Tab-separated table of C-alpha atoms in Angstrom:
chain	number	residue	atom	x	y	z
A	1	MET	CA	-45.089	134.636	215.432
A	2	LYS	CA	-46.676	137.065	212.997
A	3	PHE	CA	-45.457	140.627	212.595
A	4	VAL	CA	-47.929	142.923	210.877
A	5	GLN	CA	-46.289	144.456	207.787
A	6	GLN	CA	-42.959	142.866	208.725
A	7	SER	CA	-42.133	139.636	206.886
A	8	LYS	CA	-38.500	139.499	207.918
A	9	ALA	CA	-37.765	141.870	210.774
A	10	HIS	CA	-33.991	141.863	210.435
A	11	LEU	CA	-34.210	142.796	206.751
A	12	ILE	CA	-36.777	145.482	207.484
A	13	TYR	CA	-34.667	147.020	210.238
A	14	ALA	CA	-31.680	147.071	207.890
A	15	HIS	CA	-33.860	148.701	205.232
A	16	ALA	CA	-34.907	151.320	207.779
A	17	LEU	CA	-31.297	152.166	208.436
A	18	ARG	CA	-30.645	152.514	204.711
A	19	SER	CA	-33.777	154.583	204.174
A	20	VAL	CA	-32.405	157.360	206.357
A	21	ALA	CA	-28.790	156.991	205.280
A	22	ALA	CA	-29.102	159.947	202.920
A	23	LEU	CA	-30.143	162.113	205.839
A	24	ALA	CA	-27.248	160.868	207.939
A	25	LEU	CA	-24.764	161.797	205.219
A	26	CYS	CA	-25.771	165.436	205.424
A	27	CYS	CA	-26.354	167.125	208.756
A	28	MET	CA	-28.483	169.927	207.284
A	29	VAL	CA	-32.000	169.540	205.987
A	30	PHE	CA	-32.674	172.341	203.526
A	31	ALA	CA	-35.922	174.195	202.984
A	32	PRO	CA	-37.307	176.155	200.058
A	33	PRO	CA	-36.858	179.959	200.108
A	34	VAL	CA	-40.410	180.665	201.327
A	35	ALA	CA	-40.017	178.530	204.456
A	36	ALA	CA	-36.564	179.908	205.094
A	37	ALA	CA	-38.123	183.343	205.570
A	38	ARG	CA	-38.562	182.408	209.232
A	39	GLY	CA	-34.880	183.279	209.398
A	40	GLY	CA	-31.846	181.334	210.562
A	41	VAL	CA	-31.163	177.651	211.024
A	42	THR	CA	-32.823	175.415	213.609
A	43	ARG	CA	-30.565	172.967	215.434
A	44	ILE	CA	-31.902	169.802	217.066
A	45	ILE	CA	-29.520	168.241	219.590
A	46	VAL	CA	-29.770	164.455	219.897
A	47	PRO	CA	-28.170	163.274	223.160
A	48	TYR	CA	-27.384	159.844	221.701
A	49	ALA	CA	-24.978	158.402	219.135
A	50	ALA	CA	-25.378	158.881	215.389
A	51	GLY	CA	-27.105	156.031	213.591
A	52	GLY	CA	-29.220	154.952	216.548
A	53	PRO	CA	-33.030	155.058	216.596
A	54	VAL	CA	-33.248	158.478	218.293
A	55	ASP	CA	-30.889	159.996	215.730
A	56	LEU	CA	-32.628	158.337	212.771
A	57	THR	CA	-36.155	159.289	213.781
A	58	THR	CA	-35.072	162.848	214.542
A	59	ARG	CA	-33.618	163.170	211.038
A	60	ILE	CA	-36.837	161.815	209.558
A	61	LEU	CA	-38.823	164.387	211.544
A	62	ALA	CA	-36.429	167.202	210.622
A	63	GLU	CA	-36.826	166.412	206.940
A	64	ALA	CA	-40.602	166.589	207.309
A	65	MET	CA	-40.526	169.884	209.259
A	66	LYS	CA	-38.179	171.819	207.002
A	67	ASP	CA	-40.916	173.302	204.807
A	68	GLU	CA	-42.390	175.077	207.835
A	69	LEU	CA	-39.300	175.816	209.916
A	70	GLY	CA	-36.582	176.320	207.312
A	71	PRO	CA	-33.114	174.680	207.400
A	72	ILE	CA	-32.601	172.198	210.245
A	73	ILE	CA	-29.342	170.737	211.535
A	74	VAL	CA	-29.358	167.516	213.575
A	75	GLU	CA	-26.403	167.454	215.955
A	76	ASP	CA	-25.464	164.311	217.917
A	77	ARG	CA	-23.985	164.866	221.388
A	78	PRO	CA	-23.903	161.478	223.134
A	79	GLY	CA	-22.446	160.619	226.506
A	80	ALA	CA	-23.134	160.382	230.243
A	81	ALA	CA	-26.511	158.665	229.823
A	82	ALA	CA	-27.677	161.509	227.538
A	83	ASN	CA	-26.863	164.154	230.149
A	84	ILE	CA	-24.231	165.889	227.985
A	85	GLY	CA	-26.575	166.626	225.114
A	86	MET	CA	-29.463	167.684	227.310
A	87	THR	CA	-27.215	170.043	229.261
A	88	ALA	CA	-26.368	171.770	225.971
A	89	VAL	CA	-30.083	172.195	225.251
A	90	ALA	CA	-30.762	173.557	228.735
A	91	GLN	CA	-27.967	176.123	228.365
A	92	ALA	CA	-28.965	177.268	224.869
A	93	LYS	CA	-30.479	180.660	224.139
A	94	PRO	CA	-34.305	180.365	224.173
A	95	ASP	CA	-34.807	181.810	220.689
A	96	GLY	CA	-36.304	178.741	219.021
A	97	ARG	CA	-33.102	177.963	217.130
A	98	THR	CA	-31.912	175.187	219.476
A	99	LEU	CA	-34.127	172.237	220.314
A	100	GLY	CA	-33.407	168.885	221.886
A	101	VAL	CA	-34.771	165.368	222.146
A	102	ALA	CA	-36.010	164.414	225.602
A	103	SER	CA	-36.477	160.715	226.341
A	104	THR	CA	-37.389	158.189	229.001
A	105	PRO	CA	-33.940	158.412	230.647
A	106	THR	CA	-33.477	162.190	230.478
A	107	HIS	CA	-36.942	163.212	231.665
A	108	GLY	CA	-38.218	160.126	233.468
A	109	VAL	CA	-35.408	158.112	235.032
A	110	ASN	CA	-32.158	160.041	235.461
A	111	MET	CA	-33.434	162.471	238.089
A	112	TRP	CA	-33.963	159.473	240.398
A	113	LEU	CA	-30.925	157.515	239.234
A	114	TYR	CA	-28.278	160.236	239.654
A	115	SER	CA	-27.511	162.034	242.897
A	116	HIS	CA	-26.837	165.180	240.877
A	117	LEU	CA	-27.878	166.206	237.367
A	118	PRO	CA	-26.413	169.178	235.481
A	119	PHE	CA	-29.946	170.288	234.594
A	120	ASP	CA	-33.448	170.260	236.069
A	121	PRO	CA	-35.806	168.253	233.825
A	122	ASN	CA	-38.787	170.295	234.994
A	123	LYS	CA	-37.355	173.813	235.087
A	124	ASP	CA	-34.727	173.955	232.334
A	125	PHE	CA	-36.811	172.888	229.314
A	126	THR	CA	-39.897	173.885	227.345
A	127	PRO	CA	-42.000	170.894	226.219
A	128	ILE	CA	-43.031	170.990	222.549
A	129	SER	CA	-44.390	167.580	221.462
A	130	GLN	CA	-43.883	163.923	222.094
A	131	MET	CA	-42.538	162.214	218.964
A	132	LEU	CA	-43.077	158.490	219.387
A	133	ARG	CA	-43.201	155.411	221.541
A	134	VAL	CA	-41.630	151.984	221.032
A	135	PRO	CA	-43.025	148.910	222.824
A	136	ASN	CA	-40.834	146.764	225.007
A	137	VAL	CA	-41.389	143.023	224.964
A	138	LEU	CA	-40.867	140.261	227.532
A	139	VAL	CA	-38.877	137.582	225.719
A	140	MET	CA	-37.287	134.226	226.436
A	141	LYS	CA	-35.034	132.029	224.373
A	142	LYS	CA	-37.486	129.739	222.590
A	143	GLU	CA	-35.626	126.585	223.632
A	144	THR	CA	-35.691	127.699	227.264
A	145	ALA	CA	-39.379	128.604	227.155
A	146	ASP	CA	-40.252	125.265	225.568
A	147	LYS	CA	-38.136	123.338	228.060
A	148	LEU	CA	-39.732	125.077	231.041
A	149	HIS	CA	-43.235	125.020	229.469
A	150	ILE	CA	-43.554	128.804	229.693
A	151	ASN	CA	-45.945	130.308	227.182
A	152	THR	CA	-47.558	133.110	229.166
A	153	VAL	CA	-46.832	135.628	231.891
A	154	ALA	CA	-48.810	133.448	234.291
A	155	ASP	CA	-46.585	130.477	233.393
A	156	LEU	CA	-43.442	132.512	234.105
A	157	ILE	CA	-44.794	133.694	237.446
A	158	ALA	CA	-45.835	130.170	238.423
A	159	TYR	CA	-42.416	128.778	237.525
A	160	GLY	CA	-40.653	131.524	239.461
A	161	LYS	CA	-42.722	130.893	242.562
A	162	ALA	CA	-42.232	127.131	242.309
A	163	HIS	CA	-38.453	127.574	241.899
A	164	PRO	CA	-37.515	130.500	244.179
A	165	GLY	CA	-34.186	132.142	243.381
A	166	LYS	CA	-33.624	130.118	240.217
A	167	LEU	CA	-34.720	132.598	237.536
A	168	ASN	CA	-32.628	135.520	236.354
A	169	PHE	CA	-33.096	138.288	233.814
A	170	GLY	CA	-30.622	140.343	231.800
A	171	SER	CA	-30.659	144.005	230.854
A	172	GLY	CA	-28.543	146.619	229.115
A	173	GLY	CA	-27.232	147.882	232.452
A	174	ASN	CA	-28.167	149.126	235.906
A	175	GLY	CA	-30.968	151.664	235.626
A	176	SER	CA	-31.770	150.717	232.021
A	177	GLY	CA	-35.343	150.228	230.857
A	178	GLY	CA	-34.906	146.457	230.932
A	179	HIS	CA	-33.584	146.559	234.489
A	180	LEU	CA	-36.419	148.767	235.716
A	181	ALA	CA	-39.062	146.649	233.977
A	182	GLY	CA	-37.596	143.530	235.576
A	183	ALA	CA	-37.518	145.183	238.991
A	184	LEU	CA	-41.168	146.172	238.647
A	185	PHE	CA	-42.019	142.646	237.520
A	186	ASN	CA	-40.269	141.207	240.570
A	187	ALA	CA	-42.104	143.582	242.880
A	188	ARG	CA	-45.506	142.882	241.347
A	189	THR	CA	-45.089	139.087	241.264
A	190	GLY	CA	-42.759	138.313	244.171
A	191	ILE	CA	-40.640	135.910	242.108
A	192	LYS	CA	-37.312	137.622	242.961
A	193	ALA	CA	-35.517	136.885	239.697
A	194	GLN	CA	-31.854	137.920	239.864
A	195	HIS	CA	-30.808	140.878	237.708
A	196	ILE	CA	-27.723	140.437	235.512
A	197	PRO	CA	-26.601	143.724	233.911
A	198	PHE	CA	-24.686	143.911	230.622
A	199	ASN	CA	-23.027	146.761	228.770
A	200	GLY	CA	-25.855	147.482	226.366
A	201	SER	CA	-28.964	145.787	224.980
A	202	HIS	CA	-27.156	143.782	222.303
A	203	PRO	CA	-24.778	142.008	224.755
A	204	ALA	CA	-27.820	141.326	226.949
A	205	GLU	CA	-29.635	139.747	224.017
A	206	THR	CA	-26.559	137.662	223.144
A	207	ALA	CA	-26.511	136.357	226.715
A	208	LEU	CA	-30.206	135.496	226.514
A	209	LEU	CA	-29.702	133.605	223.257
A	210	GLY	CA	-26.697	131.840	224.800
A	211	GLY	CA	-28.702	130.641	227.775
A	212	GLN	CA	-26.851	132.769	230.334
A	213	THR	CA	-30.097	134.489	231.294
A	214	ASP	CA	-33.669	133.251	231.414
A	215	PHE	CA	-35.691	136.237	230.228
A	216	SER	CA	-35.473	139.931	229.502
A	217	PHE	CA	-37.606	142.983	228.859
A	218	ASP	CA	-36.164	144.140	225.551
A	219	ASN	CA	-36.924	146.966	223.169
A	220	LEU	CA	-38.938	145.580	220.269
A	221	ALA	CA	-36.607	147.147	217.706
A	222	THR	CA	-33.720	145.154	219.214
A	223	ALA	CA	-35.580	141.887	219.727
A	224	ALA	CA	-37.590	141.824	216.480
A	225	ALA	CA	-35.058	140.051	214.260
A	226	ASN	CA	-34.596	137.143	216.645
A	227	ILE	CA	-38.329	136.894	217.321
A	228	GLN	CA	-38.973	136.650	213.590
A	229	ALA	CA	-36.160	134.108	213.230
A	230	GLY	CA	-37.805	131.929	215.870
A	231	LEU	CA	-34.921	132.213	218.317
A	232	LEU	CA	-36.765	134.352	220.870
A	233	LYS	CA	-40.291	133.718	222.130
A	234	PRO	CA	-42.325	136.866	222.839
A	235	ILE	CA	-44.317	136.308	226.015
A	236	ALA	CA	-45.923	139.737	226.396
A	237	VAL	CA	-45.600	143.395	225.460
A	238	THR	CA	-45.250	146.087	228.118
A	239	THR	CA	-47.745	148.572	226.696
A	240	LEU	CA	-51.252	148.584	228.175
A	241	GLN	CA	-52.726	147.461	224.861
A	242	ARG	CA	-51.474	145.002	222.279
A	243	SER	CA	-48.976	146.374	219.801
A	244	HIS	CA	-50.058	146.315	216.154
A	245	PHE	CA	-46.511	145.137	215.413
A	246	LEU	CA	-47.160	141.973	217.489
A	247	PRO	CA	-50.935	141.588	217.444
A	248	ASP	CA	-50.861	137.998	218.733
A	249	VAL	CA	-48.892	138.877	221.869
A	250	PRO	CA	-50.873	140.031	224.930
A	251	PRO	CA	-49.784	142.828	227.294
A	252	VAL	CA	-48.207	142.047	230.662
A	253	ALA	CA	-51.041	144.239	231.979
A	254	ASP	CA	-53.559	141.507	231.138
A	255	THR	CA	-52.006	139.533	234.001
A	256	LEU	CA	-50.599	142.404	236.096
A	257	PRO	CA	-53.071	145.306	235.719
A	258	GLY	CA	-51.435	148.677	235.157
A	259	PHE	CA	-48.011	147.267	234.221
A	260	GLU	CA	-46.709	149.680	231.583
A	261	ILE	CA	-43.146	150.521	230.570
A	262	TYR	CA	-42.163	151.602	227.078
A	263	THR	CA	-39.555	153.756	225.359
A	264	TRP	CA	-40.465	157.270	224.200
A	265	TRP	CA	-38.875	160.531	223.121
A	266	GLY	CA	-39.977	163.983	222.038
A	267	LEU	CA	-39.013	167.580	221.249
A	268	VAL	CA	-38.154	170.159	223.884
A	269	GLY	CA	-36.522	173.580	223.855
A	270	PRO	CA	-34.631	175.466	226.575
A	271	ALA	CA	-36.662	177.130	229.309
A	272	GLY	CA	-38.053	180.543	228.407
A	273	LEU	CA	-38.987	179.730	224.813
A	274	SER	CA	-41.656	182.214	223.746
A	275	PRO	CA	-45.255	181.004	223.310
A	276	ASP	CA	-45.157	182.077	219.650
A	277	GLU	CA	-42.067	179.968	218.952
A	278	VAL	CA	-43.536	177.003	220.832
A	279	LYS	CA	-46.723	177.289	218.794
A	280	LYS	CA	-44.829	177.409	215.468
A	281	ILE	CA	-42.550	174.486	216.274
A	282	ASN	CA	-45.353	172.386	217.748
A	283	ALA	CA	-47.507	172.968	214.661
A	284	ALA	CA	-44.659	171.872	212.388
A	285	ALA	CA	-43.930	168.796	214.499
A	286	VAL	CA	-47.571	167.703	214.789
A	287	HIS	CA	-48.108	168.171	211.061
A	288	ALA	CA	-44.979	166.144	210.279
A	289	LEU	CA	-45.869	163.361	212.731
A	290	GLY	CA	-49.263	163.032	211.055
A	291	SER	CA	-47.676	162.522	207.655
A	292	PRO	CA	-48.128	159.005	206.184
A	293	THR	CA	-44.498	159.140	205.050
A	294	VAL	CA	-43.206	159.831	208.564
A	295	LYS	CA	-45.512	157.210	210.050
A	296	SER	CA	-44.328	154.567	207.606
A	297	LYS	CA	-40.646	155.363	208.187
A	298	PHE	CA	-41.117	155.278	211.958
A	299	ALA	CA	-42.936	151.950	211.625
A	300	LEU	CA	-39.823	150.441	210.029
A	301	LEU	CA	-38.158	151.121	213.391
A	302	PHE	CA	-41.164	149.664	215.261
A	303	ALA	CA	-42.116	153.140	216.485
A	304	GLU	CA	-45.572	154.691	216.672
A	305	THR	CA	-45.934	158.449	216.209
A	306	VAL	CA	-47.434	160.309	219.178
A	307	PRO	CA	-48.068	163.968	218.304
A	308	SER	CA	-49.176	166.061	221.276
A	309	THR	CA	-49.712	169.585	222.520
A	310	PRO	CA	-47.001	171.134	224.717
A	311	SER	CA	-49.239	170.821	227.782
A	312	GLU	CA	-50.019	167.179	227.012
A	313	PHE	CA	-46.321	166.416	226.644
A	314	ALA	CA	-45.501	168.239	229.897
A	315	ALA	CA	-48.173	166.284	231.779
A	316	PHE	CA	-46.973	163.018	230.241
A	317	MET	CA	-43.352	163.620	231.303
A	318	LYS	CA	-44.486	164.495	234.820
A	319	SER	CA	-46.430	161.240	235.037
A	320	GLU	CA	-43.366	159.334	233.832
A	321	GLN	CA	-41.250	160.932	236.561
A	322	LEU	CA	-43.723	159.885	239.243
A	323	LYS	CA	-43.831	156.359	237.847
A	324	TYR	CA	-40.076	155.951	237.640
A	325	LYS	CA	-39.466	157.426	241.072
A	326	GLU	CA	-41.057	154.336	242.558
A	327	ILE	CA	-39.556	151.906	240.047
A	328	VAL	CA	-35.985	153.180	240.512
A	329	LYS	CA	-36.459	152.888	244.257
A	330	LEU	CA	-37.664	149.298	243.848
A	331	SER	CA	-34.684	148.453	241.631
A	332	GLY	CA	-32.059	149.821	243.999
A	333	ALA	CA	-30.230	151.266	240.986
A	334	HIS	CA	-28.118	154.395	241.340
A	335	ALA	CA	-25.407	156.220	239.396
A	336	ASN	CA	-22.808	158.821	240.288
């Protein structure tokens, strides 16, 4: 399977981690004196662990925005399915000095997954710009796919219908993107594959490679190394169009029209951020996301930049909420 611009995905992903290591060693991104005239330091709260893709891409973006916004600190506050970090953003003073990274869970899924959230995704934040999207990919262990003669989505559906109750799929946990994609797939196809949750995407992938599960909807950044190594067979991507990272792999939507689930994140501020501040930060973010350097660094993490206006980002997040309301209901997932 050919990856465009990726000859060995595991080496490239490792290189991507190293390429931002210098940023990770220093939490502050400094700006020249002219840019610093804006006054003060901007803090971006990442509600996930240091060293992960959200943290790394945020540091890349911060480095690219410093000339326009001045010094930027990236602060990691993981925990509680990203609710801890986003609560800190929601409670921050709306002066443009504290921003946060909203994502599929925080502003698409969690409001339907949790009976109570410490913040309101719609009322407690000011949208600024989407940052990126990362395709998910339907994968099977190559040996399993070959044994069952499954090469396409249609093959998988046909096998599932011919062998009711036999297929299962793994995910990184109840309510995870992989779980919700699998639940939607079940609902759209009627194959009723059993969900097997694991504690994270890497244990789920290990189980798939070990033959404990039959298929999964995995993040491309996680699955890429084993796809390139020939251990996993990519059946389809979950974006509406083909991904330029996997140009030979068709979308699930070619077989199930409208099927679309992918990972995304973007910049938000606390509610009440002034229009002038929103305009300044959005301009800096959009300019940075259009930079060839930022695009190339994001591509090493299999991410595509998606600069947007604040209104476009707000409308996008609202559409994601409506989509995931139905998908979470279909999955039966819930969290306390």
